[in-house]
Amino acid sequence: MLSDLEEKINQVKTKIKTEAADACFLCSNISKTWLIPKLGTMDNVFILVTNGKNYLFGDTRDIKTLRTYGEFVVICIQTYEDVIAIVKKEKICTLLVEGDITMFEYEKYVKTLKIANIITIDTKKIRAIKTSNEIKILQKSANIICETIDYIKKNIKVGMSEKTVADMIKLHVIQEGASDISFSSIVSFGKNTADIHHFPSATCKLKQHDVIMLDIGCIYQGYCSDITRCFWLSKPDTAALEIYNLVLAAQKKAIAAIKPGVKACEIDAICRNHFTSIAPQWAKTFMHSTGHGVGVQIHELPMVSTKSNDTLVCGQVHTVEPGIYVENLCGVRIEDMVVVTEHGCTVLTKKASK
């Protein structure tokens, strides 16, 4: 049985063969974190995966740690000529390079290799299908954020500011074992919930009958989570409750339709068609995609949107987050993370009640 690292290396090798290349050069923190989480904190480390051997380059500070990964030939860099020497030895003429590296990284690391044919690739496509170990880590990240939702529900009080609650969220996820939040927490009360990407205010204080929206996530062992819940401290306004039930029904329909082979745009269409058929007066307020992949980055593949060309595949992890936003009333978004399974999907964030 292959290890998690071996599975990931094989995914890279498959991409090399698909592109008819000789090797793939990885130097971004995202790619290093994906392959081996510890590498994400090491600045002077590079990875070269070839059709044959796999190489880890690092300086003397990290070489002892790098040598613990037996899947790689470890090269201690004295100068960058050490990297060039391996490229020549392996007779690399066509090299895959991450398309999202900076110009500085390209000039310093890639251009210096003087390889005739450079092919830029979207590494999100390599990372789209998660290994079983990645799914376990994503589940733990999801568990932490679900527990945080419950913690806020128990401790939020009238008079608290949005900013205070956002600070509580960050402190709590770290106390529960996360390294950080995975994006700036969206905490909004009352009419502010109609602002899709509202920034928590220090002056907006919670009132008794306000709708509360929490769109939050955390990072655990390098992997992100993402969830949105809306709730009230007391009985909601009739119109607000109608919007909530409308969004919840749309989300349930979408989740029930997820399975391998389904086009991601069809999942998006399920939510939009539900809104149009039940409440056309509000349907146009759903102005964002229905979901996105989640992994070592908060936005990965597949994209679950109107224009998406992605087809769902077993092992993908993505969100389902329809929403309705009515100005001067409220907004409601309900979001869960799911993993596509052989015959459907499993909800990773089901521990946080709706």
Tab-separated table of N, CA, C and O in Angstrom, residues 128-230:
chain	number	residue	atom	x	y	z
A	128	ALA	N	-6.445	18.268	-6.914
A	128	ALA	CA	-7.908	18.236	-6.834
A	128	ALA	C	-8.450	16.975	-6.184
A	128	ALA	O	-9.415	17.023	-5.420
A	129	ILE	N	-7.841	15.827	-6.476
A	129	ILE	CA	-8.304	14.566	-5.880
A	129	ILE	C	-7.467	14.285	-4.646
A	129	ILE	O	-6.249	14.129	-4.723
A	130	LYS	N	-8.129	14.234	-3.515
A	130	LYS	CA	-7.432	14.085	-2.236
A	130	LYS	C	-7.121	12.619	-1.936
A	130	LYS	O	-7.888	11.716	-2.275
A	131	THR	N	-5.991	12.405	-1.270
A	131	THR	CA	-5.648	11.068	-0.774
A	131	THR	C	-6.490	10.779	0.467
A	131	THR	O	-7.092	11.681	1.056
A	132	SER	N	-6.504	9.532	0.880
A	132	SER	CA	-7.275	9.172	2.080
A	132	SER	C	-6.745	9.896	3.309
A	132	SER	O	-7.522	10.298	4.191
A	133	ASN	N	-5.443	10.106	3.372
A	133	ASN	CA	-4.865	10.824	4.507
A	133	ASN	C	-5.257	12.296	4.483
A	133	ASN	O	-5.555	12.895	5.533
A	134	GLU	N	-5.285	12.902	3.308
A	134	GLU	CA	-5.714	14.292	3.195
A	134	GLU	C	-7.158	14.448	3.672
A	134	GLU	O	-7.489	15.421	4.364
A	135	ILE	N	-7.995	13.503	3.313
A	135	ILE	CA	-9.402	13.576	3.726
A	135	ILE	C	-9.520	13.476	5.244
A	135	ILE	O	-10.338	14.171	5.867
A	136	LYS	N	-8.692	12.643	5.871
A	136	LYS	CA	-8.691	12.549	7.336
A	136	LYS	C	-8.301	13.879	7.976
A	136	LYS	O	-8.898	14.306	8.967
A	137	ILE	N	-7.290	14.538	7.407
A	137	ILE	CA	-6.849	15.826	7.952
A	137	ILE	C	-7.924	16.890	7.724
A	137	ILE	O	-8.215	17.705	8.619
A	138	LEU	N	-8.531	16.880	6.530
A	138	LEU	CA	-9.607	17.829	6.240
A	138	LEU	C	-10.800	17.611	7.177
A	138	LEU	O	-11.454	18.565	7.599
A	139	GLN	N	-11.068	16.341	7.508
A	139	GLN	CA	-12.151	16.058	8.458
A	139	GLN	C	-11.844	16.641	9.833
A	139	GLN	O	-12.720	17.221	10.492
A	140	LYS	N	-10.601	16.526	10.272
A	140	LYS	CA	-10.203	17.097	11.554
A	140	LYS	C	-10.312	18.617	11.521
A	140	LYS	O	-10.797	19.238	12.483
A	141	SER	N	-9.881	19.234	10.428
A	141	SER	CA	-10.007	20.677	10.283
A	141	SER	C	-11.479	21.087	10.339
A	141	SER	O	-11.839	22.073	10.985
A	142	ALA	N	-12.333	20.285	9.674
A	142	ALA	CA	-13.773	20.543	9.691
A	142	ALA	C	-14.349	20.369	11.097
A	142	ALA	O	-15.209	21.152	11.536
A	143	ASN	N	-13.879	19.355	11.824
A	143	ASN	CA	-14.373	19.131	13.190
A	143	ASN	C	-14.056	20.317	14.096
A	143	ASN	O	-14.873	20.716	14.928
A	144	ILE	N	-12.852	20.864	13.934
A	144	ILE	CA	-12.455	22.008	14.765
A	144	ILE	C	-13.359	23.203	14.493
A	144	ILE	O	-13.818	23.886	15.423
A	145	ILE	N	-13.657	23.460	13.219
A	145	ILE	CA	-14.476	24.634	12.902
A	145	ILE	C	-15.932	24.402	13.286
A	145	ILE	O	-16.646	25.342	13.670
A	146	CYS	N	-16.405	23.146	13.224
A	146	CYS	CA	-17.767	22.850	13.693
A	146	CYS	C	-17.879	23.074	15.194
A	146	CYS	O	-18.875	23.651	15.684
A	147	GLU	N	-16.864	22.638	15.929
A	147	GLU	CA	-16.867	22.833	17.380
A	147	GLU	C	-16.822	24.327	17.708
A	147	GLU	O	-17.426	24.773	18.686
A	148	THR	N	-16.133	25.082	16.870
A	148	THR	CA	-16.046	26.526	17.083
A	148	THR	C	-17.394	27.192	16.866
A	148	THR	O	-17.759	28.119	17.606
A	149	ILE	N	-18.148	26.736	15.871
A	149	ILE	CA	-19.510	27.243	15.668
A	149	ILE	C	-20.341	27.022	16.921
A	149	ILE	O	-21.035	27.924	17.410
A	150	ASP	N	-20.278	25.801	17.480
A	150	ASP	CA	-21.035	25.490	18.695
A	150	ASP	C	-20.582	26.361	19.868
A	150	ASP	O	-21.410	26.815	20.673
A	151	TYR	N	-19.276	26.574	19.968
A	151	TYR	CA	-18.727	27.415	21.037
A	151	TYR	C	-19.271	28.845	20.944
A	151	TYR	O	-19.678	29.430	21.961
A	152	ILE	N	-19.305	29.395	19.742
A	152	ILE	CA	-19.819	30.760	19.576
A	152	ILE	C	-21.312	30.805	19.889
A	152	ILE	O	-21.791	31.739	20.558
A	153	LYS	N	-22.053	29.814	19.444
A	153	LYS	CA	-23.493	29.783	19.730
A	153	LYS	C	-23.764	29.808	21.236
A	153	LYS	O	-24.714	30.437	21.709
A	154	LYS	N	-22.923	29.130	21.996
A	154	LYS	CA	-23.109	29.056	23.450
A	154	LYS	C	-22.664	30.322	24.164
A	154	LYS	O	-23.147	30.628	25.257
A	155	ASN	N	-21.735	31.061	23.565
A	155	ASN	CA	-21.110	32.177	24.278
A	155	ASN	C	-21.409	33.560	23.727
A	155	ASN	O	-21.071	34.557	24.364
A	156	ILE	N	-22.032	33.649	22.563
A	156	ILE	CA	-22.358	34.958	22.005
A	156	ILE	C	-23.488	35.599	22.805
A	156	ILE	O	-24.400	34.919	23.276
A	157	LYS	N	-23.402	36.919	22.983
A	157	LYS	CA	-24.381	37.630	23.808
A	157	LYS	C	-24.771	38.943	23.157
A	157	LYS	O	-23.997	39.543	22.396
A	158	VAL	N	-25.983	39.383	23.465
A	158	VAL	CA	-26.442	40.694	23.018
A	158	VAL	C	-25.438	41.755	23.491
A	158	VAL	O	-24.964	41.709	24.631
A	159	GLY	N	-25.111	42.682	22.602
A	159	GLY	CA	-24.162	43.746	22.953
A	159	GLY	C	-22.746	43.485	22.481
A	159	GLY	O	-21.923	44.404	22.428
A	160	MET	N	-22.431	42.231	22.132
A	160	MET	CA	-21.100	41.937	21.589
A	160	MET	C	-20.974	42.536	20.196
A	160	MET	O	-21.946	42.572	19.428
A	161	SER	N	-19.774	42.974	19.844
A	161	SER	CA	-19.537	43.488	18.493
A	161	SER	C	-19.138	42.351	17.563
A	161	SER	O	-18.687	41.286	18.006
A	162	GLU	N	-19.307	42.587	16.263
A	162	GLU	CA	-18.871	41.607	15.269
A	162	GLU	C	-17.370	41.332	15.420
A	162	GLU	O	-16.934	40.182	15.338
A	163	LYS	N	-16.607	42.388	15.662
A	163	LYS	CA	-15.152	42.242	15.801
A	163	LYS	C	-14.803	41.377	17.006
A	163	LYS	O	-13.894	40.536	16.940
A	164	THR	N	-15.516	41.554	18.114
A	164	THR	CA	-15.269	40.741	19.311
A	164	THR	C	-15.476	39.257	19.013
A	164	THR	O	-14.671	38.411	19.409
A	165	VAL	N	-16.555	38.944	18.294
A	165	VAL	CA	-16.847	37.547	17.964
A	165	VAL	C	-15.784	36.984	17.019
A	165	VAL	O	-15.341	35.839	17.175
A	166	ALA	N	-15.335	37.795	16.054
A	166	ALA	CA	-14.280	37.352	15.138
A	166	ALA	C	-12.998	37.034	15.910
A	166	ALA	O	-12.313	36.040	15.623
A	167	ASP	N	-12.671	37.861	16.900
A	167	ASP	CA	-11.482	37.610	17.727
A	167	ASP	C	-11.648	36.330	18.541
A	167	ASP	O	-10.688	35.561	18.722
A	168	MET	N	-12.857	36.090	19.035
A	168	MET	CA	-13.142	34.863	19.795
A	168	MET	C	-12.922	33.624	18.920
A	168	MET	O	-12.384	32.609	19.374
A	169	ILE	N	-13.342	33.724	17.674
A	169	ILE	CA	-13.211	32.597	16.742
A	169	ILE	C	-11.742	32.248	16.531
A	169	ILE	O	-11.349	31.079	16.624
A	170	LYS	N	-10.923	33.269	16.259
A	170	LYS	CA	-9.502	33.009	16.006
A	170	LYS	C	-8.832	32.388	17.222
A	170	LYS	O	-8.073	31.417	17.100
A	171	LEU	N	-9.101	32.920	18.389
A	171	LEU	CA	-8.498	32.389	19.613
A	171	LEU	C	-8.930	30.943	19.845
A	171	LEU	O	-8.109	30.079	20.195
A	172	HIS	N	-10.202	30.666	19.610
A	172	HIS	CA	-10.718	29.341	19.898
A	172	HIS	C	-10.168	28.276	18.967
A	172	HIS	O	-9.822	27.172	19.412
A	173	VAL	N	-10.066	28.561	17.654
A	173	VAL	CA	-9.553	27.528	16.736
A	173	VAL	C	-8.107	27.175	17.075
A	173	VAL	O	-7.704	26.007	16.978
A	174	ILE	N	-7.339	28.173	17.515
A	174	ILE	CA	-5.945	27.903	17.892
A	174	ILE	C	-5.896	27.064	19.168
A	174	ILE	O	-5.090	26.132	19.286
A	175	GLN	N	-6.767	27.367	20.108
A	175	GLN	CA	-6.833	26.572	21.342
A	175	GLN	C	-7.230	25.124	21.057
A	175	GLN	O	-6.816	24.202	21.780
A	176	GLU	N	-7.983	24.910	19.980
A	176	GLU	CA	-8.449	23.559	19.632
A	176	GLU	C	-7.454	22.789	18.761
A	176	GLU	O	-7.734	21.666	18.357
A	177	GLY	N	-6.311	23.409	18.436
A	177	GLY	CA	-5.269	22.690	17.701
A	177	GLY	C	-4.993	23.177	16.301
A	177	GLY	O	-4.087	22.670	15.630
A	178	ALA	N	-5.773	24.151	15.806
A	178	ALA	CA	-5.499	24.722	14.486
A	178	ALA	C	-4.316	25.671	14.582
A	178	ALA	O	-4.017	26.206	15.655
A	179	SER	N	-3.643	25.899	13.445
A	179	SER	CA	-2.519	26.835	13.437
A	179	SER	C	-2.985	28.268	13.221
A	179	SER	O	-2.306	29.215	13.627
A	180	ASP	N	-4.163	28.436	12.573
A	180	ASP	CA	-4.662	29.779	12.287
A	180	ASP	C	-6.055	29.653	11.673
A	180	ASP	O	-6.530	28.546	11.397
A	181	ILE	N	-6.698	30.807	11.430
A	181	ILE	CA	-7.905	30.813	10.615
A	181	ILE	C	-7.496	30.691	9.150
A	181	ILE	O	-6.389	31.073	8.776
A	182	SER	N	-8.355	30.138	8.304
A	182	SER	CA	-7.988	29.900	6.908
A	182	SER	C	-8.316	31.072	5.992
A	182	SER	O	-7.887	31.100	4.839
A	183	PHE	N	-9.060	32.037	6.493
A	183	PHE	CA	-9.352	33.286	5.785
A	183	PHE	C	-9.917	34.254	6.817
A	183	PHE	O	-10.246	33.850	7.944
A	184	SER	N	-10.026	35.519	6.464
A	184	SER	CA	-10.568	36.504	7.399
A	184	SER	C	-12.015	36.156	7.717
A	184	SER	O	-12.867	36.086	6.814
A	185	SER	N	-12.310	35.937	8.981
A	185	SER	CA	-13.652	35.514	9.382
A	185	SER	C	-14.702	36.554	8.983
A	185	SER	O	-14.497	37.755	9.160
A	186	ILE	N	-15.814	36.059	8.436
A	186	ILE	CA	-16.961	36.925	8.162
A	186	ILE	C	-17.951	36.738	9.302
A	186	ILE	O	-18.523	35.661	9.480
A	187	VAL	N	-18.098	37.789	10.096
A	187	VAL	CA	-19.058	37.808	11.201
A	187	VAL	C	-19.959	39.006	10.952
A	187	VAL	O	-19.483	40.141	10.880
A	188	SER	N	-21.258	38.757	10.780
A	188	SER	CA	-22.166	39.867	10.500
A	188	SER	C	-23.481	39.679	11.246
A	188	SER	O	-23.945	38.559	11.447
A	189	PHE	N	-24.052	40.819	11.649
A	189	PHE	CA	-25.307	40.828	12.406
A	189	PHE	C	-26.362	41.649	11.651
A	189	PHE	O	-26.038	42.655	10.999
A	190	GLY	N	-27.623	41.205	11.763
A	190	GLY	CA	-28.733	42.009	11.241
A	190	GLY	C	-28.616	42.302	9.757
A	190	GLY	O	-28.333	41.415	8.942
A	191	LYS	N	-28.811	43.564	9.386
A	191	LYS	CA	-28.778	43.970	7.972
A	191	LYS	C	-27.410	43.763	7.342
A	191	LYS	O	-27.299	43.646	6.117
A	192	ASN	N	-26.359	43.712	8.147
A	192	ASN	CA	-25.014	43.496	7.611
A	192	ASN	C	-24.866	42.129	6.943
A	192	ASN	O	-23.967	41.925	6.129
A	193	THR	N	-25.749	41.183	7.285
A	193	THR	CA	-25.648	39.849	6.689
A	193	THR	C	-25.968	39.860	5.193
A	193	THR	O	-25.651	38.906	4.487
A	194	ALA	N	-26.581	40.943	4.721
A	194	ALA	CA	-26.876	41.066	3.294
A	194	ALA	C	-25.633	41.453	2.497
A	194	ALA	O	-25.651	41.431	1.267
A	195	ASP	N	-24.552	41.805	3.192
A	195	ASP	CA	-23.266	42.120	2.561
A	195	ASP	C	-22.476	40.813	2.468
A	195	ASP	O	-22.019	40.282	3.484
A	196	ILE	N	-22.305	40.300	1.253
A	196	ILE	CA	-21.746	38.958	1.052
A	196	ILE	C	-20.381	38.779	1.716
A	196	ILE	O	-20.109	37.754	2.343
A	197	HIS	N	-19.504	39.781	1.582
A	197	HIS	CA	-18.159	39.684	2.151
A	197	HIS	C	-17.950	40.756	3.222
A	197	HIS	O	-16.971	41.495	3.192
A	198	HIS	N	-18.852	40.791	4.150
A	198	HIS	CA	-18.816	41.809	5.201
A	198	HIS	C	-17.575	41.664	6.084
A	198	HIS	O	-17.176	40.550	6.446
A	199	PHE	N	-16.973	42.797	6.409
A	199	PHE	CA	-15.814	42.804	7.310
A	199	PHE	C	-16.297	43.123	8.716
A	199	PHE	O	-17.001	44.109	8.927
A	200	PRO	N	-15.977	42.294	9.721
A	200	PRO	CA	-16.497	42.494	11.083
A	200	PRO	C	-16.218	43.901	11.616
A	200	PRO	O	-15.092	44.392	11.557
A	201	SER	N	-17.258	44.519	12.146
A	201	SER	CA	-17.174	45.889	12.656
A	201	SER	C	-17.030	45.896	14.178
A	201	SER	O	-17.649	45.089	14.877
A	202	ALA	N	-16.241	46.830	14.668
A	202	ALA	CA	-16.092	46.996	16.121
A	202	ALA	C	-17.251	47.784	16.705
A	202	ALA	O	-17.461	47.777	17.918
A	203	THR	N	-18.026	48.451	15.842
A	203	THR	CA	-19.125	49.309	16.333
A	203	THR	C	-20.496	48.666	16.185
A	203	THR	O	-21.451	49.084	16.845
A	204	CYS	N	-20.610	47.651	15.297
A	204	CYS	CA	-21.911	46.981	15.142
A	204	CYS	C	-22.094	45.980	16.273
A	204	CYS	O	-21.362	44.996	16.384
A	205	LYS	N	-23.080	46.233	17.133
A	205	LYS	CA	-23.337	45.389	18.305
A	205	LYS	C	-24.574	44.515	18.080
A	205	LYS	O	-25.560	44.951	17.481
A	206	LEU	N	-24.528	43.315	18.577
A	206	LEU	CA	-25.612	42.359	18.389
A	206	LEU	C	-26.853	42.777	19.158
A	206	LEU	O	-26.793	43.077	20.356
A	207	LYS	N	-27.999	42.743	18.457
A	207	LYS	CA	-29.295	43.001	19.081
A	207	LYS	C	-30.073	41.688	19.171
A	207	LYS	O	-29.802	40.730	18.449
A	208	GLN	N	-31.059	41.644	20.020
A	208	GLN	CA	-31.754	40.420	20.381
A	208	GLN	C	-32.316	39.660	19.181
A	208	GLN	O	-32.226	38.441	19.101
A	209	HIS	N	-32.905	40.367	18.217
A	209	HIS	CA	-33.603	39.681	17.126
A	209	HIS	C	-32.789	39.653	15.821
A	209	HIS	O	-33.331	39.291	14.774
A	210	ASP	N	-31.521	40.011	15.884
A	210	ASP	CA	-30.679	39.997	14.688
A	210	ASP	C	-30.403	38.586	14.196
A	210	ASP	O	-30.214	37.663	15.000
A	211	VAL	N	-30.357	38.424	12.876
A	211	VAL	CA	-29.792	37.204	12.318
A	211	VAL	C	-28.270	37.314	12.468
A	211	VAL	O	-27.698	38.401	12.351
A	212	ILE	N	-27.626	36.206	12.758
A	212	ILE	CA	-26.169	36.152	12.942
A	212	ILE	C	-25.593	35.251	11.851
A	212	ILE	O	-26.052	34.118	11.680
A	213	MET	N	-24.612	35.757	11.108
A	213	MET	CA	-23.952	34.934	10.091
A	213	MET	C	-22.476	34.768	10.458
A	213	MET	O	-21.781	35.747	10.717
A	214	LEU	N	-22.021	33.521	10.474
A	214	LEU	CA	-20.614	33.198	10.683
A	214	LEU	C	-20.125	32.415	9.468
A	214	LEU	O	-20.609	31.312	9.201
A	215	ASP	N	-19.204	32.988	8.713
A	215	ASP	CA	-18.536	32.286	7.605
A	215	ASP	C	-17.069	32.205	8.001
A	215	ASP	O	-16.336	33.191	7.923
A	216	ILE	N	-16.655	31.031	8.458
A	216	ILE	CA	-15.353	30.905	9.116
A	216	ILE	C	-14.634	29.622	8.701
A	216	ILE	O	-15.248	28.695	8.163
A	217	GLY	N	-13.339	29.575	8.950
A	217	GLY	CA	-12.555	28.390	8.654
A	217	GLY	C	-11.258	28.396	9.441
A	217	GLY	O	-10.881	29.422	10.025
A	218	CYS	N	-10.573	27.264	9.453
A	218	CYS	CA	-9.292	27.177	10.155
A	218	CYS	C	-8.315	26.337	9.346
A	218	CYS	O	-8.686	25.712	8.343
A	219	ILE	N	-7.056	26.350	9.765
A	219	ILE	CA	-6.013	25.552	9.132
A	219	ILE	C	-5.499	24.535	10.143
A	219	ILE	O	-5.067	24.898	11.237
A	220	TYR	N	-5.570	23.274	9.773
A	220	TYR	CA	-5.067	22.197	10.622
A	220	TYR	C	-4.088	21.363	9.805
A	220	TYR	O	-4.449	20.851	8.733
A	221	GLN	N	-2.845	21.261	10.286
A	221	GLN	CA	-1.785	20.532	9.580
A	221	GLN	C	-1.713	20.938	8.105
A	221	GLN	O	-1.527	20.111	7.205
A	222	GLY	N	-1.878	22.232	7.863
A	222	GLY	CA	-1.748	22.777	6.518
A	222	GLY	C	-3.010	22.755	5.679
A	222	GLY	O	-3.041	23.307	4.579
A	223	TYR	N	-4.108	22.136	6.187
A	223	TYR	CA	-5.335	21.991	5.408
A	223	TYR	C	-6.464	22.863	5.951
A	223	TYR	O	-6.666	22.962	7.162
A	224	CYS	N	-7.207	23.460	5.027
A	224	CYS	CA	-8.232	24.455	5.373
A	224	CYS	C	-9.609	23.824	5.606
A	224	CYS	O	-9.908	22.743	5.100
A	225	SER	N	-10.421	24.541	6.338
A	225	SER	CA	-11.850	24.216	6.437
A	225	SER	C	-12.638	25.486	6.167
A	225	SER	O	-12.094	26.598	6.227
A	226	ASP	N	-13.930	25.326	5.881
A	226	ASP	CA	-14.778	26.459	5.494
A	226	ASP	C	-16.223	26.083	5.789
A	226	ASP	O	-16.704	25.039	5.329
A	227	ILE	N	-16.901	26.925	6.531
A	227	ILE	CA	-18.288	26.648	6.901
A	227	ILE	C	-19.028	27.966	7.085
A	227	ILE	O	-18.423	28.977	7.457
A	228	THR	N	-20.327	27.971	6.788
A	228	THR	CA	-21.169	29.132	7.104
A	228	THR	C	-22.437	28.645	7.799
A	228	THR	O	-23.082	27.699	7.335
A	229	ARG	N	-22.766	29.308	8.881
A	229	ARG	CA	-24.008	29.063	9.593
A	229	ARG	C	-24.684	30.393	9.915
A	229	ARG	O	-24.017	31.392	10.205
A	230	CYS	N	-26.017	30.393	9.836
A	230	CYS	CA	-26.837	31.546	10.235
A	230	CYS	C	-27.787	31.092	11.342
A	230	CYS	O	-28.354	30.002	11.266
